[in-house]
PDB file of C-alpha atoms in Angstrom:
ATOM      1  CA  UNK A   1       0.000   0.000   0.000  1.00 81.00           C
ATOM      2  CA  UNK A   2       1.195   3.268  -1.080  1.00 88.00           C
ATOM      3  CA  UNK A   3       0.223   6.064   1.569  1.00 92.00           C
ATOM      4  CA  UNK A   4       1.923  10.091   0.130  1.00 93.00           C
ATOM      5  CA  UNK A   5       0.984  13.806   1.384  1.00 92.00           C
ATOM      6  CA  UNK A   6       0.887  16.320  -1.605  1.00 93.00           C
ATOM      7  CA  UNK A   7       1.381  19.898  -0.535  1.00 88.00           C
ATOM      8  CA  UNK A   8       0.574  22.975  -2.637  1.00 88.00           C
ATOM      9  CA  UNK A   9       1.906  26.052  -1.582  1.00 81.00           C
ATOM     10  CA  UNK A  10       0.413  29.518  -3.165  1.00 77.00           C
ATOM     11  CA  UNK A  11       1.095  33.403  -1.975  1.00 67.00           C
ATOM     12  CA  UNK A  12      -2.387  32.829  -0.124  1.00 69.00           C
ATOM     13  CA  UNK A  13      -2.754  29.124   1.207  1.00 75.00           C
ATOM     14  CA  UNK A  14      -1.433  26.009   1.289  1.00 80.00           C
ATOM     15  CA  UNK A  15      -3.556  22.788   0.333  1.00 85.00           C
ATOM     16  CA  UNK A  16      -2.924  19.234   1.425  1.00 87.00           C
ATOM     17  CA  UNK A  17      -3.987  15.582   0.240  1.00 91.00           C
ATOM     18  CA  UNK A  18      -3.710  12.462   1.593  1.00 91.00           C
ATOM     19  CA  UNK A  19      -3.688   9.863  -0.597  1.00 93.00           C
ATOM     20  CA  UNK A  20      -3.722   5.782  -0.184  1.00 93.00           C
ATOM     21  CA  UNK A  21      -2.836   3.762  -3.217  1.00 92.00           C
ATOM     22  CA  UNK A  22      -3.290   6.873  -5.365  1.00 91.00           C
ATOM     23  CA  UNK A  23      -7.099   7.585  -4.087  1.00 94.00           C
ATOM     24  CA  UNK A  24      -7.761  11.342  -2.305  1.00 94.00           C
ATOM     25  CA  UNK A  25      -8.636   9.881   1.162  1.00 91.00           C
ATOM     26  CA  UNK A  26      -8.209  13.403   2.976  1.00 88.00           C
ATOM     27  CA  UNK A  27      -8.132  17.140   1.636  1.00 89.00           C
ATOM     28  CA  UNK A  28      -6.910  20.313   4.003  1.00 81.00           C
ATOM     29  CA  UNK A  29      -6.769  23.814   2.652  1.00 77.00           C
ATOM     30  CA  UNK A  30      -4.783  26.754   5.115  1.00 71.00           C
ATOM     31  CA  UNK A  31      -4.865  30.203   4.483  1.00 65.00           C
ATOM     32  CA  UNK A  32      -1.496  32.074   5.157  1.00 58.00           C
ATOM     33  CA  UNK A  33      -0.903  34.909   6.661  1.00 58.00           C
ATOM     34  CA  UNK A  34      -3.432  34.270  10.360  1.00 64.00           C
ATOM     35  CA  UNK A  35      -1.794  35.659  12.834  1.00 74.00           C
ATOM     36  CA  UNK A  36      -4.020  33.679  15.259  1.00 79.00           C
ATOM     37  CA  UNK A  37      -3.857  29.802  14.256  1.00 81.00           C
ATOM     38  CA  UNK A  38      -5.250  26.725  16.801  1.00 84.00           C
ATOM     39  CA  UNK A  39      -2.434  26.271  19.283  1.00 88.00           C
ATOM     40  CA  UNK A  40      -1.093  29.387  19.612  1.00 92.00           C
ATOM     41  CA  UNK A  41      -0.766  30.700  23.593  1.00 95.00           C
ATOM     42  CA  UNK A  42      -1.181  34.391  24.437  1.00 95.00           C
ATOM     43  CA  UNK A  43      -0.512  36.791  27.331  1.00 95.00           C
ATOM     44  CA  UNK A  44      -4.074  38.260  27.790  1.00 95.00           C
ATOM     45  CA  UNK A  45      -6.380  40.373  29.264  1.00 94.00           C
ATOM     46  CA  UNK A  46     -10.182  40.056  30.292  1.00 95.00           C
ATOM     47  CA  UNK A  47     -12.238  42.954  28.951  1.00 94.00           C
ATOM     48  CA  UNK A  48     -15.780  41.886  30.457  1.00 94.00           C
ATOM     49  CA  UNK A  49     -17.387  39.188  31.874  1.00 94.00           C
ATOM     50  CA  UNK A  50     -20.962  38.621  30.693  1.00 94.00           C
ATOM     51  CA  UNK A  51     -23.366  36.609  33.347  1.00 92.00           C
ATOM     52  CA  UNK A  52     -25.601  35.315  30.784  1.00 94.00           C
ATOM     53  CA  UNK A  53     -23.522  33.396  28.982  1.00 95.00           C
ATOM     54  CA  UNK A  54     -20.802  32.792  31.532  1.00 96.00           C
ATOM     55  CA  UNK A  55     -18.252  33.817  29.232  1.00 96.00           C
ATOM     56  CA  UNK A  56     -15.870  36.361  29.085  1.00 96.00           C
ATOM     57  CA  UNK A  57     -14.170  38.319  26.036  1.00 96.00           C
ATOM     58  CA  UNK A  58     -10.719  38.873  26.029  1.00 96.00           C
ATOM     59  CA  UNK A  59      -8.083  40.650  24.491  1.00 95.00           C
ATOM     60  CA  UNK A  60      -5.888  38.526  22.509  1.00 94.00           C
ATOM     61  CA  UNK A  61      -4.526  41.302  19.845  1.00 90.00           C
ATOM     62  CA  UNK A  62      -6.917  40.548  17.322  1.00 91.00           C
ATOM     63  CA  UNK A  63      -9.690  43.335  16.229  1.00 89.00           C
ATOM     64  CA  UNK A  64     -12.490  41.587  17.488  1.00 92.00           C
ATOM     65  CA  UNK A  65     -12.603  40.171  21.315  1.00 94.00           C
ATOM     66  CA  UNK A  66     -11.910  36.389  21.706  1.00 95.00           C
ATOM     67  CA  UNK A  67     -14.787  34.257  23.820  1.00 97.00           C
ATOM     68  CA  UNK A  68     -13.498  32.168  26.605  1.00 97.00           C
ATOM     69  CA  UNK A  69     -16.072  30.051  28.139  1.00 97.00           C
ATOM     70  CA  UNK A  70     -16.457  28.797  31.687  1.00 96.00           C
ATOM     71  CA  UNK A  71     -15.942  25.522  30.388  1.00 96.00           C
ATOM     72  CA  UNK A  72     -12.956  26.490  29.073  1.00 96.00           C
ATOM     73  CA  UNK A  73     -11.536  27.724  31.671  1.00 96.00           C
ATOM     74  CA  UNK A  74     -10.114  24.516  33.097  1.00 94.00           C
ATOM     75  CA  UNK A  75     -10.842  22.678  36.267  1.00 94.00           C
ATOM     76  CA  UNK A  76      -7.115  24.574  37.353  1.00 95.00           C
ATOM     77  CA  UNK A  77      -7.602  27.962  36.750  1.00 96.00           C
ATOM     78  CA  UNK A  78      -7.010  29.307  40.147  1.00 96.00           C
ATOM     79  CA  UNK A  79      -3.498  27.611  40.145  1.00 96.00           C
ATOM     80  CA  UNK A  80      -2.908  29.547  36.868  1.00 96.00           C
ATOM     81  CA  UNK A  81      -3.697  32.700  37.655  1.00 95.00           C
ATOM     82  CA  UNK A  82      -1.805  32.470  40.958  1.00 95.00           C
ATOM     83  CA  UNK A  83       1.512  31.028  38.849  1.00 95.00           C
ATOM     84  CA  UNK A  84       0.615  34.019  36.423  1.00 94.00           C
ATOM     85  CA  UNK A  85       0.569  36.939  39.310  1.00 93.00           C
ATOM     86  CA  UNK A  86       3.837  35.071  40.911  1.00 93.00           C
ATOM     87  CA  UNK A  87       5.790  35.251  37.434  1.00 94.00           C
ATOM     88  CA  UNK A  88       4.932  38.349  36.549  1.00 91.00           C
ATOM     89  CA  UNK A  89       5.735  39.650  39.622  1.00 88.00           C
ATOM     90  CA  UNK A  90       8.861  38.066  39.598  1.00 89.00           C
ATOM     91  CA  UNK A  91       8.134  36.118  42.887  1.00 92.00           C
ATOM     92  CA  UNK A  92       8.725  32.614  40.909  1.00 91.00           C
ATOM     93  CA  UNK A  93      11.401  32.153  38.825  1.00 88.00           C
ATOM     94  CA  UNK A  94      11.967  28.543  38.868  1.00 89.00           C
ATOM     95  CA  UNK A  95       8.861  27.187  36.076  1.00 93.00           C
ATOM     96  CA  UNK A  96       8.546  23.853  36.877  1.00 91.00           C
ATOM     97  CA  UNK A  97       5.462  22.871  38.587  1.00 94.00           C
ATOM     98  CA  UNK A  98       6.951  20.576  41.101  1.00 90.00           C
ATOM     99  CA  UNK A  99       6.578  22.415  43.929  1.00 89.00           C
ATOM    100  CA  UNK A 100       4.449  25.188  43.314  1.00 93.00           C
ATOM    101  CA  UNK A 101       0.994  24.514  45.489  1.00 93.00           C
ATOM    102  CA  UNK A 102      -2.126  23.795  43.655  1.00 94.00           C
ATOM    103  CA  UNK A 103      -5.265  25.766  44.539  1.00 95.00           C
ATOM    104  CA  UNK A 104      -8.650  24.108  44.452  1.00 94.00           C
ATOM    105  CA  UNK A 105     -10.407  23.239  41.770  1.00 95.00           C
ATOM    106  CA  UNK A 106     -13.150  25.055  40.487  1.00 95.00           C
ATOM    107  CA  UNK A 107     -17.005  23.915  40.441  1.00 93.00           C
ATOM    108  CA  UNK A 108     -18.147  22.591  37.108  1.00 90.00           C
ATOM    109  CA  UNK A 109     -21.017  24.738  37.349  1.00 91.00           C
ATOM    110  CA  UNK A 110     -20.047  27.690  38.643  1.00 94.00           C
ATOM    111  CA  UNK A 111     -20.227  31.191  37.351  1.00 95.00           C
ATOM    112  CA  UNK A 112     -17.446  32.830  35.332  1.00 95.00           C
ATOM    113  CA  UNK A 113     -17.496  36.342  37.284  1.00 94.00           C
ATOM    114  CA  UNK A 114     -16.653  34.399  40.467  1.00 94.00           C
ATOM    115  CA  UNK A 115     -13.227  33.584  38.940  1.00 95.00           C
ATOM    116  CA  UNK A 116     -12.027  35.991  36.555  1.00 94.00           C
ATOM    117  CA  UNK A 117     -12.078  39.977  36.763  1.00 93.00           C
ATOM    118  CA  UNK A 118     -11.952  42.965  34.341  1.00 93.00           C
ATOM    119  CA  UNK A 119      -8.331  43.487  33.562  1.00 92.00           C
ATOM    120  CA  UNK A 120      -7.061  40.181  35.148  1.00 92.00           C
ATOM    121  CA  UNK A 121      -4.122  38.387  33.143  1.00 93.00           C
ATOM    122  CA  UNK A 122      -4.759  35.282  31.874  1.00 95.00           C
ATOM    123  CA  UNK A 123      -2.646  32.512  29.530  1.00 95.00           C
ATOM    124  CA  UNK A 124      -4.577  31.453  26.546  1.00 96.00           C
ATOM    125  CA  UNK A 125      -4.789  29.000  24.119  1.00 96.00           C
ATOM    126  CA  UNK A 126      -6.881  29.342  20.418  1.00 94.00           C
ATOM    127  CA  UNK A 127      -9.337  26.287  20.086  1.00 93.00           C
ATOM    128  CA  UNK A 128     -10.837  28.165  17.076  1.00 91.00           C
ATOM    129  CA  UNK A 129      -9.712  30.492  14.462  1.00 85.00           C
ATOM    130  CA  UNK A 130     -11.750  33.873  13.938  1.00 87.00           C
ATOM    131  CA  UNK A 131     -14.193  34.153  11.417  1.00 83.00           C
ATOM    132  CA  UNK A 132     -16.155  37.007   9.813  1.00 77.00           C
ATOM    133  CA  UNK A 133     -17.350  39.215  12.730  1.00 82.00           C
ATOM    134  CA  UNK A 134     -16.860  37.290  15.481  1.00 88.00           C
ATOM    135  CA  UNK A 135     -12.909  36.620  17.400  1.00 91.00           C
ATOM    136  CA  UNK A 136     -11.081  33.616  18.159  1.00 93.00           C
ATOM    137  CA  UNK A 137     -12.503  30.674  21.028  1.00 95.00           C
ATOM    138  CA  UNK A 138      -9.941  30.553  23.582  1.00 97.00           C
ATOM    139  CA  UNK A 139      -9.415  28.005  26.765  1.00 97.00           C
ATOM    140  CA  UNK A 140      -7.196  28.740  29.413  1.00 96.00           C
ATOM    141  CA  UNK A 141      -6.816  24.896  29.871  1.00 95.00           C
ATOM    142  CA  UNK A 142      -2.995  25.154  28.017  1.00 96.00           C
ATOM    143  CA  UNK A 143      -1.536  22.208  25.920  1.00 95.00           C
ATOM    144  CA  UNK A 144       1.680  21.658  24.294  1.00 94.00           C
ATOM    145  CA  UNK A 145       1.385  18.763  21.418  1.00 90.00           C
ATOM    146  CA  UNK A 146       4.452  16.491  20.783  1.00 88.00           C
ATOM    147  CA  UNK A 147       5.372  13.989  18.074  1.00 86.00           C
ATOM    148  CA  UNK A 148       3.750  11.173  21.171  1.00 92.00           C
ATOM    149  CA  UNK A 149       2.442  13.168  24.036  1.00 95.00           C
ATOM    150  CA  UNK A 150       0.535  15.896  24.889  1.00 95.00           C
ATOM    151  CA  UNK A 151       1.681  17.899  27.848  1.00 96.00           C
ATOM    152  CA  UNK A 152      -0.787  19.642  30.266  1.00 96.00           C
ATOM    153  CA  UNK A 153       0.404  22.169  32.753  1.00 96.00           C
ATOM    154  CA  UNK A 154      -1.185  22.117  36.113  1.00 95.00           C
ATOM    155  CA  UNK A 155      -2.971  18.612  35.934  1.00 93.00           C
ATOM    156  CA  UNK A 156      -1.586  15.583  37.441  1.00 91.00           C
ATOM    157  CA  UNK A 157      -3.482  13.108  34.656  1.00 94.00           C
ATOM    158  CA  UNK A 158      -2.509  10.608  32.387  1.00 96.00           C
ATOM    159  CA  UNK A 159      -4.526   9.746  29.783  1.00 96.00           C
ATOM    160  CA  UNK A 160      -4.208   6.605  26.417  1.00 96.00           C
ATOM    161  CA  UNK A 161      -5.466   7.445  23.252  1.00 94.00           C
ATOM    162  CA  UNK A 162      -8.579   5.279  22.290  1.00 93.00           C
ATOM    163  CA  UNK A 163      -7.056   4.226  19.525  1.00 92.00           C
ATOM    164  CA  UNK A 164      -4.423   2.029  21.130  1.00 94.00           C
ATOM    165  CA  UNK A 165      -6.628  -0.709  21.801  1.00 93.00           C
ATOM    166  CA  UNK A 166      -4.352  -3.272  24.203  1.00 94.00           C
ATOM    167  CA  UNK A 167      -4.853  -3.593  27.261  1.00 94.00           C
ATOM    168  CA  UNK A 168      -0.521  -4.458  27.641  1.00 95.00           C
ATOM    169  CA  UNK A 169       0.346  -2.218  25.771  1.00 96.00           C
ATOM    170  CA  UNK A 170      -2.094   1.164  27.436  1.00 95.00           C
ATOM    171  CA  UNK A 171      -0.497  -0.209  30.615  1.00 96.00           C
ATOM    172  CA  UNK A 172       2.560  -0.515  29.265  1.00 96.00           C
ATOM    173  CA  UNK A 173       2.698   2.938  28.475  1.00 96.00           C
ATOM    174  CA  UNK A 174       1.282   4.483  31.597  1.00 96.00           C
ATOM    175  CA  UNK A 175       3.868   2.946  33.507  1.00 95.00           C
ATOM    176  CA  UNK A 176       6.609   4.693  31.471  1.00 95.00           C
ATOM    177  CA  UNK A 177       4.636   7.941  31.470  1.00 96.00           C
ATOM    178  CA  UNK A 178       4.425   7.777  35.048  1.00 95.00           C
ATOM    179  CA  UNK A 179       8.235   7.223  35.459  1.00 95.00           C
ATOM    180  CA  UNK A 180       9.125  10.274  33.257  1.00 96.00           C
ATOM    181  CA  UNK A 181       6.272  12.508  33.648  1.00 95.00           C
ATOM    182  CA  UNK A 182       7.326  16.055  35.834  1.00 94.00           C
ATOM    183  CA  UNK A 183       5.369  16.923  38.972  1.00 94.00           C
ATOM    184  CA  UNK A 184       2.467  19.355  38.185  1.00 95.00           C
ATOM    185  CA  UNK A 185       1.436  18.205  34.929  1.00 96.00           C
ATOM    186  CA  UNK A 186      -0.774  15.848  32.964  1.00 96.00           C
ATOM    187  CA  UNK A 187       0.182  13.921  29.669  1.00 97.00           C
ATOM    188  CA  UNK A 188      -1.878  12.551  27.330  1.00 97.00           C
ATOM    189  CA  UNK A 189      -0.259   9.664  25.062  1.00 96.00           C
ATOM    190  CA  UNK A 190      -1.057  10.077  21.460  1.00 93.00           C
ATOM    191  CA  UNK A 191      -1.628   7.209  19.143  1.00 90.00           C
ATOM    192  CA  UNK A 192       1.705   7.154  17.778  1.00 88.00           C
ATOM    193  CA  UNK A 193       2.873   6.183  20.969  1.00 92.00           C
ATOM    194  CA  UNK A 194       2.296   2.639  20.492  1.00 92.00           C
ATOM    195  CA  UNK A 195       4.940   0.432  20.721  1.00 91.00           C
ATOM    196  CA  UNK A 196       7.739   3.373  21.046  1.00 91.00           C
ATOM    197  CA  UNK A 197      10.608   2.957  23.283  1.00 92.00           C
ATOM    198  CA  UNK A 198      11.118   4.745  26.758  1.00 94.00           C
ATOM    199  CA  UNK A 199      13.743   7.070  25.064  1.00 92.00           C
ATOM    200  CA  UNK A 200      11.587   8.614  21.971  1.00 90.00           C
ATOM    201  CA  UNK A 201       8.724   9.234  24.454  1.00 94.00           C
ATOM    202  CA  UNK A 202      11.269  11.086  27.108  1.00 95.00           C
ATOM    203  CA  UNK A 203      12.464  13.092  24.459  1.00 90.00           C
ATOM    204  CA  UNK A 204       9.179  14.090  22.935  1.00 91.00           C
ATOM    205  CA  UNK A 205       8.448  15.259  27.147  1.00 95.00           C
ATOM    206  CA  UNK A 206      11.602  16.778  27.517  1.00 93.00           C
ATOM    207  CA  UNK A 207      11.349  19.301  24.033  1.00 89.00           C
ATOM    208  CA  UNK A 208       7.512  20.456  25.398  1.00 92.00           C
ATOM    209  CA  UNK A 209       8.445  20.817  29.136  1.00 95.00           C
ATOM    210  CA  UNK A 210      11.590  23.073  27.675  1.00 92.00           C
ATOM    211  CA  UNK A 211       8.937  25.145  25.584  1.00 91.00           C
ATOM    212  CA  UNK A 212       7.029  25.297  28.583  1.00 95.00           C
ATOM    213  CA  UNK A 213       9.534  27.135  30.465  1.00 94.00           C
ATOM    214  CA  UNK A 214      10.564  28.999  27.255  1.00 92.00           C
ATOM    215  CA  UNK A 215       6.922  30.540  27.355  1.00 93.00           C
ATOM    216  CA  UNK A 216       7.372  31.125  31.238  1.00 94.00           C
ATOM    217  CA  UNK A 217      10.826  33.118  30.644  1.00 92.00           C
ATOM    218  CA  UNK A 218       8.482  35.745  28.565  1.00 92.00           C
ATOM    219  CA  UNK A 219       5.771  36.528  30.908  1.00 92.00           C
ATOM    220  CA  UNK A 220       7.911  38.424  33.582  1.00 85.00           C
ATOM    221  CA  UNK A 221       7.482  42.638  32.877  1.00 83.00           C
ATOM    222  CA  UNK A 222       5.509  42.165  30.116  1.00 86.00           C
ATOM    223  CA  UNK A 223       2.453  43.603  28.297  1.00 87.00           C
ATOM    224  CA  UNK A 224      -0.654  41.824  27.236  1.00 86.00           C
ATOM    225  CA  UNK A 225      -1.143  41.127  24.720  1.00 91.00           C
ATOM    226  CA  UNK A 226       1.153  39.384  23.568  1.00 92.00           C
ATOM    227  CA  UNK A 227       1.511  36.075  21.634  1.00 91.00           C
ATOM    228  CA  UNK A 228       4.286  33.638  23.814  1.00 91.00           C
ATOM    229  CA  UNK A 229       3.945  30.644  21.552  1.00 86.00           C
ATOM    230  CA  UNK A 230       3.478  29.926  18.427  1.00 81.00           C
ATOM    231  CA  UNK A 231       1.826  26.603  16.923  1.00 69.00           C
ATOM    232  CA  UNK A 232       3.909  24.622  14.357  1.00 64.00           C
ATOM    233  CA  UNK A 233       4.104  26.050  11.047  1.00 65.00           C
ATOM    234  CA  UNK A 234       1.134  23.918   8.855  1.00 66.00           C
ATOM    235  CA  UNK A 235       3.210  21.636   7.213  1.00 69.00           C
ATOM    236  CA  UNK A 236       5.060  20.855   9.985  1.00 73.00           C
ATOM    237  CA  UNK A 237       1.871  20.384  12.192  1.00 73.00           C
ATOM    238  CA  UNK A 238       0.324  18.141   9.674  1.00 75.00           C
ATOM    239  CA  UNK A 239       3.257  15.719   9.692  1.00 79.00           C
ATOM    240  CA  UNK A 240       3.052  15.716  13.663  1.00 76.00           C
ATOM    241  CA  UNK A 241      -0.479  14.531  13.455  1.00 74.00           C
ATOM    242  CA  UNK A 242      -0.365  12.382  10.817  1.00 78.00           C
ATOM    243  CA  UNK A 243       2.642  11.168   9.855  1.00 81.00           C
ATOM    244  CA  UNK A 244       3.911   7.496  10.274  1.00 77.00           C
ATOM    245  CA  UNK A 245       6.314   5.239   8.970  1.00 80.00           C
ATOM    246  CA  UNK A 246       3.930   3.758   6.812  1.00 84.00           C
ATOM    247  CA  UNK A 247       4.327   6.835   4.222  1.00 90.00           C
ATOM    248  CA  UNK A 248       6.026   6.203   0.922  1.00 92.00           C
ATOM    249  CA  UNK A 249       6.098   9.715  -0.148  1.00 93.00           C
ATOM    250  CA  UNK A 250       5.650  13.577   0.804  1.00 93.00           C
ATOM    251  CA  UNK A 251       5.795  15.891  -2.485  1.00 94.00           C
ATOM    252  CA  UNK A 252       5.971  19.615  -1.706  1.00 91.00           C
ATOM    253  CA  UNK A 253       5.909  22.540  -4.962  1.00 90.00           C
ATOM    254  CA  UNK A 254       7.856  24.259  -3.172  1.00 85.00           C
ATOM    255  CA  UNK A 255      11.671  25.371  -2.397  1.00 86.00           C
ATOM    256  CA  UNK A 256      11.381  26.420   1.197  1.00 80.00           C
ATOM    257  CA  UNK A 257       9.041  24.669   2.469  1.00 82.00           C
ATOM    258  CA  UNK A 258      11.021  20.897   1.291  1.00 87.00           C
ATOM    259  CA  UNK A 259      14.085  21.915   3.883  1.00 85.00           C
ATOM    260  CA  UNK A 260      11.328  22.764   6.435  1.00 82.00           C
ATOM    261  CA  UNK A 261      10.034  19.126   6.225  1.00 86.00           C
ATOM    262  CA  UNK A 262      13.300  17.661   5.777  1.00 87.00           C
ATOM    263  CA  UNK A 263      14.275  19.482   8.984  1.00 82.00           C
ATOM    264  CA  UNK A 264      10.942  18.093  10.616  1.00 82.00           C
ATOM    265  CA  UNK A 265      11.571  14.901   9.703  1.00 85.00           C
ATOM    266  CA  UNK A 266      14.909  14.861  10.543  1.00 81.00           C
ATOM    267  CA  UNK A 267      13.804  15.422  14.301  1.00 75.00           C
ATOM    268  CA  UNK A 268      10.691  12.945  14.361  1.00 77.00           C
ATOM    269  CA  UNK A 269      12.039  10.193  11.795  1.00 80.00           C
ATOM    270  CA  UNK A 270      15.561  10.724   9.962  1.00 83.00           C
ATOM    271  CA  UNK A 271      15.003   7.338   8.272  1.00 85.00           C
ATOM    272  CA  UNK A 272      12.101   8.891   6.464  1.00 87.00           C
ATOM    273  CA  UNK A 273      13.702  12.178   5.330  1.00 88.00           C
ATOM    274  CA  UNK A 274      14.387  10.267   1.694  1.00 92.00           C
ATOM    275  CA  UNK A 275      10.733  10.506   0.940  1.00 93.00           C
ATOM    276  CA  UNK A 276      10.509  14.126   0.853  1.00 93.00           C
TER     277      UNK A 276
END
């Protein structure tokens, strides 16, 4: 079975198919050029909460507000704003959560205005891009995504993908989560997990606590808003999610963006960089 990416790259977008034995199985089109993408984590500031909808906007930079539901605040939120004031401050300077002091969880059905303020700094994430009139849909429930795990700050949680079906093997890798995993945060194991050695999955941890504390380093004196993290580049984010080593070829039109994939590659499968 022959399994290829083609990836068309314009002054405007950039399209992708997936193809299997030459048949169009999947089909993603990107627009260049948004400055506010899925993924990306911002320094930001509450405008107004609104009771009604227990929601909030916020101001993320972008020329409408973004929405942040309750919801979406995360079951940790407390904890975050607390780590936020302290960094900012400059009262915490080491980043990693192992012994900073959790604060209580907040009630599932609570109201929004009992947690967050006008003018109160908050870390966000973009769980949807803007469109027309309305701003971006942000969660303050952070996430950095890795080749095999997901890393979530202020959770203690591991969670298997669905997908990996043994019983063994789930426990397998929950035991060598747990082993690596740093105090203070969660990890959810992504399907590509399966069957990887101890080492691949420590260094998949290792590169998203290190961006974790990169993002940290930025918060101390400065102004929201202001974007601390950026999400992978679209090619590069598509082969994270996707990519295998069941692919027999990756065709790009494109100059600039083949060394960016070859350079991706080289740091999630070397074998593979041939393909390209």
């Amino acid at each position: 079975m022959s399994k290829e990416i083609i990836i068309r790259s314009n002054s405007s977008a950039v399209d992708f198919a997936l193809l299997k034995d030459g048949k169009l199985i999947e089909l993603h089109k990107q627009n260049d050029g948004n400055k506010f993408n899925v993924g990306d984590i911002f320094l930001a500031k509450t405008k107004k909460t609104i009771s009604g909808l227990n929601a909030a906007f916020v101001n993320v930079g972008y020329e409408k507000d973004a929405f942040l539901h309750y919801h979406d605040l995360g079951p940790r939120i407390l904890s975050l704003i607390k780590f936020i004031k302290g960094v900012s401050a400059g009262k915490i300077k080491k980043f990693s959560l192992d012994k900073f002091p959790f604060e209580t969880e907040i009630d599932k059905e609570g109201s929004i205005s009992d947690v967050v303020s006008p003018n109160q700094p908050l870390l966000v994430q973009i769980i949807k891009e803007p469109i027309s009139t309305k701003g971006p849909r942000i969660s303050s429930e952070l996430s950095f995504a890795g080749r095999y795990l997901v890393l979530v700050p202020f959770s203690n949680r591991i969670s298997i993908s669905q997908k990996i079906e043994s019983r063994e093997e789930k426990s397998r890798l929950k035991r060598l989560v747990q082993s690596i995993k740093p105090k203070g945060f969660g990890v959810i194991v992504r399907t590509v997990a399966k069957d990887q050695k101890v080492a691949e999955l420590d260094k998949d941890l290792q590169n998203l606590h290190a961006q974790w504390i990169e993002l940290c380093k930025k918060i101390q004196g400065s102004e929201s808003p202001l974007k601390l993290q950026s999400e992978l580049n679209r090619s590069s984010s598509i082969l994270r999610d996707i990519f295998n080593d069941s692919f027999t070829g990756i065709y790009v039109n494109q100059k600039s963006m083949y060394s960016e994939i070859k350079d991706y590659l080289d740091q999630i499968a070397p074998k593979k960089q041939s393909i390209v």
